[in-house]
Short mmCIF file of C-alpha atoms and ligand atoms in Angstrom, two decimals:
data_model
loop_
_atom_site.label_atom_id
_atom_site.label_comp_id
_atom_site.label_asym_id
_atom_site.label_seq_id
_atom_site.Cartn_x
_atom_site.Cartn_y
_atom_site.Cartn_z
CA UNK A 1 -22.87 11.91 2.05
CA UNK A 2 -21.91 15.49 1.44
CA UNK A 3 -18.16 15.41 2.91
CA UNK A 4 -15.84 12.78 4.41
CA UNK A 5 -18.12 10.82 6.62
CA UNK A 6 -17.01 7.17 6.37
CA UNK A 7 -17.60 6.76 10.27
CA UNK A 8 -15.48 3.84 12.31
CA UNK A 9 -14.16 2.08 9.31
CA UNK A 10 -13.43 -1.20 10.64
CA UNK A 11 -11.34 -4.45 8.90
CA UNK A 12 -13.54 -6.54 7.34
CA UNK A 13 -12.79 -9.71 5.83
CA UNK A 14 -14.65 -10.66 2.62
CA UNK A 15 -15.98 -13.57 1.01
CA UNK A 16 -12.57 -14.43 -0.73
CA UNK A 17 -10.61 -13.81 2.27
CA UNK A 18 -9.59 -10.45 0.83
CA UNK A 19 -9.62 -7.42 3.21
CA UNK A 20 -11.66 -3.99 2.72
CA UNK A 21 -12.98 -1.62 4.98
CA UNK A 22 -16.05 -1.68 6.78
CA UNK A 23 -18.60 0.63 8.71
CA UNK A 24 -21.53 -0.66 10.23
CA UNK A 25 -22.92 3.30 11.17
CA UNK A 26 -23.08 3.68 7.24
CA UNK A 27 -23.57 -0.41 6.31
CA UNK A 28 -21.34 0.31 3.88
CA UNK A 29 -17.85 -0.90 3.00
CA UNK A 30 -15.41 -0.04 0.22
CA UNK A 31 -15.87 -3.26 -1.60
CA UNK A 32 -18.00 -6.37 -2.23
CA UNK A 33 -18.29 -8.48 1.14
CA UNK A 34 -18.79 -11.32 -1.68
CA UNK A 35 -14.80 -11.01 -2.19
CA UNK A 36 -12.85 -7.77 -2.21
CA UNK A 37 -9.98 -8.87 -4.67
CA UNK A 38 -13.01 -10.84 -6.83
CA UNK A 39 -14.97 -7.71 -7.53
CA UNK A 40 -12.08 -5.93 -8.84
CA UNK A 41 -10.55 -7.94 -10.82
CA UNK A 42 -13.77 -8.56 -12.34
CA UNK A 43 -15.40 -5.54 -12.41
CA UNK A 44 -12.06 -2.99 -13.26
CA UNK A 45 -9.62 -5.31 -14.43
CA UNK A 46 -11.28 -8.15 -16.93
CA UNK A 47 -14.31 -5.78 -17.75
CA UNK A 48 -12.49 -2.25 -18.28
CA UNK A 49 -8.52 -2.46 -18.64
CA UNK A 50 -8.32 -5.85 -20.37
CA UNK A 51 -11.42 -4.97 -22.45
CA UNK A 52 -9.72 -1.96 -24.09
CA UNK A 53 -7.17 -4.23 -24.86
CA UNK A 54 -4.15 -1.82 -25.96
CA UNK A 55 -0.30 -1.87 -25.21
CA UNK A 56 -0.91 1.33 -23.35
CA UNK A 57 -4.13 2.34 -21.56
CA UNK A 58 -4.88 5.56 -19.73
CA UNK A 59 -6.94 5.03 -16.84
CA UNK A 60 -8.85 6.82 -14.27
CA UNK A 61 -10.28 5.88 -10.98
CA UNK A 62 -13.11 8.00 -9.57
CA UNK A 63 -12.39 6.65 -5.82
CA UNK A 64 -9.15 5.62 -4.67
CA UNK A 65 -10.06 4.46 -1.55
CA UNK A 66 -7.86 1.49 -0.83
CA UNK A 67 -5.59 1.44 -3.19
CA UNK A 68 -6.75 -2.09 -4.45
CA UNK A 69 -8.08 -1.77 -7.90
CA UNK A 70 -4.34 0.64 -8.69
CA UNK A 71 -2.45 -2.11 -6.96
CA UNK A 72 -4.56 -4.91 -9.83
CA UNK A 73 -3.64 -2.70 -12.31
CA UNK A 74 0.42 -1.83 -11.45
CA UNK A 75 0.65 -6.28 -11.42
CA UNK A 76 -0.97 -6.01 -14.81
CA UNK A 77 1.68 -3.98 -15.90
CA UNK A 78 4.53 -5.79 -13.92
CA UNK A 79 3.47 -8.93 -15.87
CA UNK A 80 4.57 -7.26 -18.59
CA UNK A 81 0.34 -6.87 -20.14
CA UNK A 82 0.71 -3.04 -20.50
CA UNK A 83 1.67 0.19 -20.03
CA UNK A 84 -0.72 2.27 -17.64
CA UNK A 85 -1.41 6.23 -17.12
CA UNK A 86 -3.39 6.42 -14.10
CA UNK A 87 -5.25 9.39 -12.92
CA UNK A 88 -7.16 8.67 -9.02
CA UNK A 89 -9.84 11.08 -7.94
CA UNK A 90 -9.24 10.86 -3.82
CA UNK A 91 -10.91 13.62 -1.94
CA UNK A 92 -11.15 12.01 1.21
CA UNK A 93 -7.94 9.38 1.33
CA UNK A 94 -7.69 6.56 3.63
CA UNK A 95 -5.33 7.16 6.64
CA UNK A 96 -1.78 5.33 6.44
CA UNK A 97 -2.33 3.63 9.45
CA UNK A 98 -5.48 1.92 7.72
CA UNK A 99 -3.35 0.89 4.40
CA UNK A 100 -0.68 -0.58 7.01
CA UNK A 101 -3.33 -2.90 8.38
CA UNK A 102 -5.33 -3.60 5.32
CA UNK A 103 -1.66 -4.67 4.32
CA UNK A 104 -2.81 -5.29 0.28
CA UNK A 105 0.40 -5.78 -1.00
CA UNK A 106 0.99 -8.89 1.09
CA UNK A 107 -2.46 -10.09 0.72
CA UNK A 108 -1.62 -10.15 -3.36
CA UNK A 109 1.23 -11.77 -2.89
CA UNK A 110 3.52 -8.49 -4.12
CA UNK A 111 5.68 -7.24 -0.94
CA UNK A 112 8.23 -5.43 -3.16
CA UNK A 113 5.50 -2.92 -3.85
CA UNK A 114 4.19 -2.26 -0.46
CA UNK A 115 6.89 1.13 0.05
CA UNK A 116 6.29 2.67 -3.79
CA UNK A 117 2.60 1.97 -2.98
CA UNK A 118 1.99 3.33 0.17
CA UNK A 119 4.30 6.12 -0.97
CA UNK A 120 1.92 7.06 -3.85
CA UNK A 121 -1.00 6.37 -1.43
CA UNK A 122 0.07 8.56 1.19
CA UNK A 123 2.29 11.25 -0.61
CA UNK A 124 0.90 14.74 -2.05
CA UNK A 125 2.47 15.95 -5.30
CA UNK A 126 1.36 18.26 -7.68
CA UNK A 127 2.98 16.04 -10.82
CA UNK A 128 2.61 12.61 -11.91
CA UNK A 129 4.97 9.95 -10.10
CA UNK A 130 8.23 8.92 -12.02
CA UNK A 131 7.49 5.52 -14.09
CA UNK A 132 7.92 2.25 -12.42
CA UNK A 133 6.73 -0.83 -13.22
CA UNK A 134 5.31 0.13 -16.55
CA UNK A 135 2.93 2.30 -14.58
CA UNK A 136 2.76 6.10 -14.03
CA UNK A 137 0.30 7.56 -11.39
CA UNK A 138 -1.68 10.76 -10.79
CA UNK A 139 -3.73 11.45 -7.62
CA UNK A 140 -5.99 14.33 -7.71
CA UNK A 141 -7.33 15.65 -4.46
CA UNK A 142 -10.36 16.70 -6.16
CA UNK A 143 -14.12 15.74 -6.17
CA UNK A 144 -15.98 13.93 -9.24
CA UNK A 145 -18.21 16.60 -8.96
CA UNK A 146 -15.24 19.12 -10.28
CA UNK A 147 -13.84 17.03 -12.61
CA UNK A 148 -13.33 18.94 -15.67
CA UNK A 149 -10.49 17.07 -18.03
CA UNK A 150 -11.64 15.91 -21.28
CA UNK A 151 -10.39 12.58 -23.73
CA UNK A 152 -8.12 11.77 -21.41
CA UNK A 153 -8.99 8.31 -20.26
CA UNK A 154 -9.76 5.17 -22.20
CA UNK A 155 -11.05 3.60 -19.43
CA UNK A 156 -12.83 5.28 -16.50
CA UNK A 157 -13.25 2.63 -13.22
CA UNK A 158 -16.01 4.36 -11.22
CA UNK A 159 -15.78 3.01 -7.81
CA UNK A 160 -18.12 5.14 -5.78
CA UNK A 161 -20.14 4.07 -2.73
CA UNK A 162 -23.54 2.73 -3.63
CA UNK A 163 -26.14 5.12 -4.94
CA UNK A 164 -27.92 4.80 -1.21
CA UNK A 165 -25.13 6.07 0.32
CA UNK A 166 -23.24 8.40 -1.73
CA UNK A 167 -26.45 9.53 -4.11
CA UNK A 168 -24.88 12.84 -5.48
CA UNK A 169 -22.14 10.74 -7.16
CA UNK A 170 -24.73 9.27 -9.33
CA UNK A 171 -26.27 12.23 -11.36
CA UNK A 172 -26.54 12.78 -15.38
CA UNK A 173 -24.23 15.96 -14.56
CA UNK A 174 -21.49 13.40 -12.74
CA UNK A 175 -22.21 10.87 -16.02
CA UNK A 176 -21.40 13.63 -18.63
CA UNK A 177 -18.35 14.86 -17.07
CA UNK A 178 -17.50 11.05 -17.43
CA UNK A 179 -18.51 10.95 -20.98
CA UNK A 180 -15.99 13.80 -21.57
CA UNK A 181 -13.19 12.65 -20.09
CA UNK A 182 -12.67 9.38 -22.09
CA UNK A 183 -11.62 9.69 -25.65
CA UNK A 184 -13.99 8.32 -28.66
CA UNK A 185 -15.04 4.53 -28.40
CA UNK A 186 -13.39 4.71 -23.95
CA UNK A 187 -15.54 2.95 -21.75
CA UNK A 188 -16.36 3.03 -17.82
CA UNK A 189 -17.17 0.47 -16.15
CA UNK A 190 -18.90 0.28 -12.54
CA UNK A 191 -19.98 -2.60 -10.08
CA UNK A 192 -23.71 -0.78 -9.91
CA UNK A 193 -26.56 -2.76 -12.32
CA UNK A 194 -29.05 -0.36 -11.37
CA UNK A 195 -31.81 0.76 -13.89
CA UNK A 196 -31.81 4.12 -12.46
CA UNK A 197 -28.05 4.28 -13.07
CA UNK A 198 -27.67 2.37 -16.39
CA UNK A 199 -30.35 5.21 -17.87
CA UNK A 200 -28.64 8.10 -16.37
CA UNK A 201 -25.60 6.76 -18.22
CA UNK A 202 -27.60 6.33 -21.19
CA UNK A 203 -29.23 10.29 -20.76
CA UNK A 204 -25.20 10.96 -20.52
CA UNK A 205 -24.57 10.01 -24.01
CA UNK A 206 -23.11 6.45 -23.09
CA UNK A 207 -24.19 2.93 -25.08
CA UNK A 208 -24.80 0.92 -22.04
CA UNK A 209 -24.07 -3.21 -21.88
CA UNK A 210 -25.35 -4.95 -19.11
CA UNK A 211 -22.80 -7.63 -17.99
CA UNK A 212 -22.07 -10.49 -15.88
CA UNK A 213 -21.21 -9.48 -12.25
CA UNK A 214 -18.86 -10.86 -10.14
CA UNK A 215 -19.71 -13.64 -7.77
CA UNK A 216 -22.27 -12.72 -5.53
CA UNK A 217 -23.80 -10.13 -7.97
CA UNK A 218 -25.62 -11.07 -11.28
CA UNK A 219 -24.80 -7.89 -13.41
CA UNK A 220 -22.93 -5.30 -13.29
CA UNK A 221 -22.35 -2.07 -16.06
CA UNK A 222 -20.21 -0.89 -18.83
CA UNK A 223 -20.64 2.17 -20.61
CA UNK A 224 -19.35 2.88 -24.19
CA UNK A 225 -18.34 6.43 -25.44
CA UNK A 226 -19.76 6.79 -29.20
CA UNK A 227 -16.22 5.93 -31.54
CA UNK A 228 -16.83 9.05 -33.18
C1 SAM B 301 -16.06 2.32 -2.85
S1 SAM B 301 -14.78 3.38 -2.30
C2 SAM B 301 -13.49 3.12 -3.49
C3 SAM B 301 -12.76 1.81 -3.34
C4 SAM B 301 -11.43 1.84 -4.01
N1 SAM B 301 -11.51 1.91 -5.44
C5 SAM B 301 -10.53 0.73 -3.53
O1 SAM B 301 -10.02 -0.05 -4.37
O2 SAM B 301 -10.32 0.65 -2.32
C6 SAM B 301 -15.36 4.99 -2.80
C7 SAM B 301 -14.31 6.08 -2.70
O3 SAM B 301 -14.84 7.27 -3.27
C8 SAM B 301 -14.30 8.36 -2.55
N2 SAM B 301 -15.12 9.56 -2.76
C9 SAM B 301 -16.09 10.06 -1.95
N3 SAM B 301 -16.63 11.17 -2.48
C10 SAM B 301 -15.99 11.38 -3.66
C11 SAM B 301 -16.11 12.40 -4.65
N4 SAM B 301 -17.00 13.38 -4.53
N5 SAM B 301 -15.29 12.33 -5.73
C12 SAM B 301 -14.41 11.31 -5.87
N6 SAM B 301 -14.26 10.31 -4.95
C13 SAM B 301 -15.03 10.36 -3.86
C14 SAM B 301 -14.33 7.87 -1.12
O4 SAM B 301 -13.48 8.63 -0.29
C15 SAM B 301 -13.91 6.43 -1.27
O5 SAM B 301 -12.53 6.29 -1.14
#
């Protein structure tokens, strides 16, 4: 997949009764259909912010998508857990019309967020956001592929499509820009548990764990920058 081409998305409803979007052209879908809210908060949110562990925790997203895994982390940071930076890679954003149905912010139970959310989500500006909520947010137009900043994230959340569909988001060149960007001892963290992708990450410099997956999935990934 070369350029936006996420034909038909269609509503789908997961596993956990959590929402994502679905095309059957690609059989693809932005999240697990074993449970949309599940995989994140797994995957992103136990595995990679809570992980790292500190009062304040720079993030970045490779793959905004939905929205879901930066609404997971702004509740984190409502509930008082920690402060947030967070920096989205979106090249291809999801159309407001799409977020309205989708209608995440209801679904988790946090209405009062749905207008600074969507705002954020639909909204370009060249600066961060103001603060709110403990959480300040970034959205770079830009492709992974570009991605050039370096120890600026102590936790990356790579949520690409799968390696079958989206295979040039997957390469050692994609996996050392990654290594770069998080500081000394930053991890990333990804859904995938392929071989071919855990030793790409490894070729990239990263110490590689293989972890428990969320339901539906036996293992997923988390990649460790060297501490030094
Ligand atoms: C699996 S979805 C992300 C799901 C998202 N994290 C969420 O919570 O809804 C993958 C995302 O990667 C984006 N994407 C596609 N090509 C990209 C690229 N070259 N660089 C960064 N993101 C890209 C897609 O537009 C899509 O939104």
């Amino acid at each position: 997949m070369e350029n936006r081409s996420f034909p038909d998305p269609k509503l789908f409803r997961t596993a956990d009764g959590s929402l994502t979007l679905r095309s059957e052209q690609l059989d693809e879908q932005y999240h697990s259909v074993h449970g949309a809210v599940q995989e994140s908060t797994h995957v992103f949110i136990r595995m990679g912010l809570e992980h790292v562990g500190k009062p304040h925790v720079d993030v970045l997203e490779v793959g905004l998508g939905t929205g879901l895994n930066l609404l997971l982390t702004w509740i984190r940071c409502l509930e008082g857990k920690c402060t947030v930076h967070y920096t989205a890679l979106e090249p291809f954003p999801v159309e407001r019309a799409q977020l309205e149905t989708l209608g995440h912010c209801s679904e988790l139970a946090w209405p009062g967020l749905h207008e600074p959310f969507m705002e954020r989500m639909t909204v370009h500006r060249d600066d961060p956001w103001e603060p709110l909520g403990g959480l300040v947010f970034r959205k770079l137009p830009v492709q992974v592929q570009g991605f050039a900043e370096e120890a600026m994230a102590d936790v990356i959340y790579f949520d690409a499509f799968g390696p079958p569909t989206q295979p040039e988001m997957w390469t050692l060149d994609v996996f050392q820009r990654m290594y770069k960007a998080l500081r000394p001892g930053g991890v990333l963290v990804t859904y995938c548990a392929k071989g071919e992708v855990r030793r790409t990450m490894q070729a990239a410099g990263f110490t590689v764990g293989r972890l428990p997956g969320p339901p539906g999935k036996r293992e997923m990934l988390r990649g460790t920058r060297s501490p030094n």
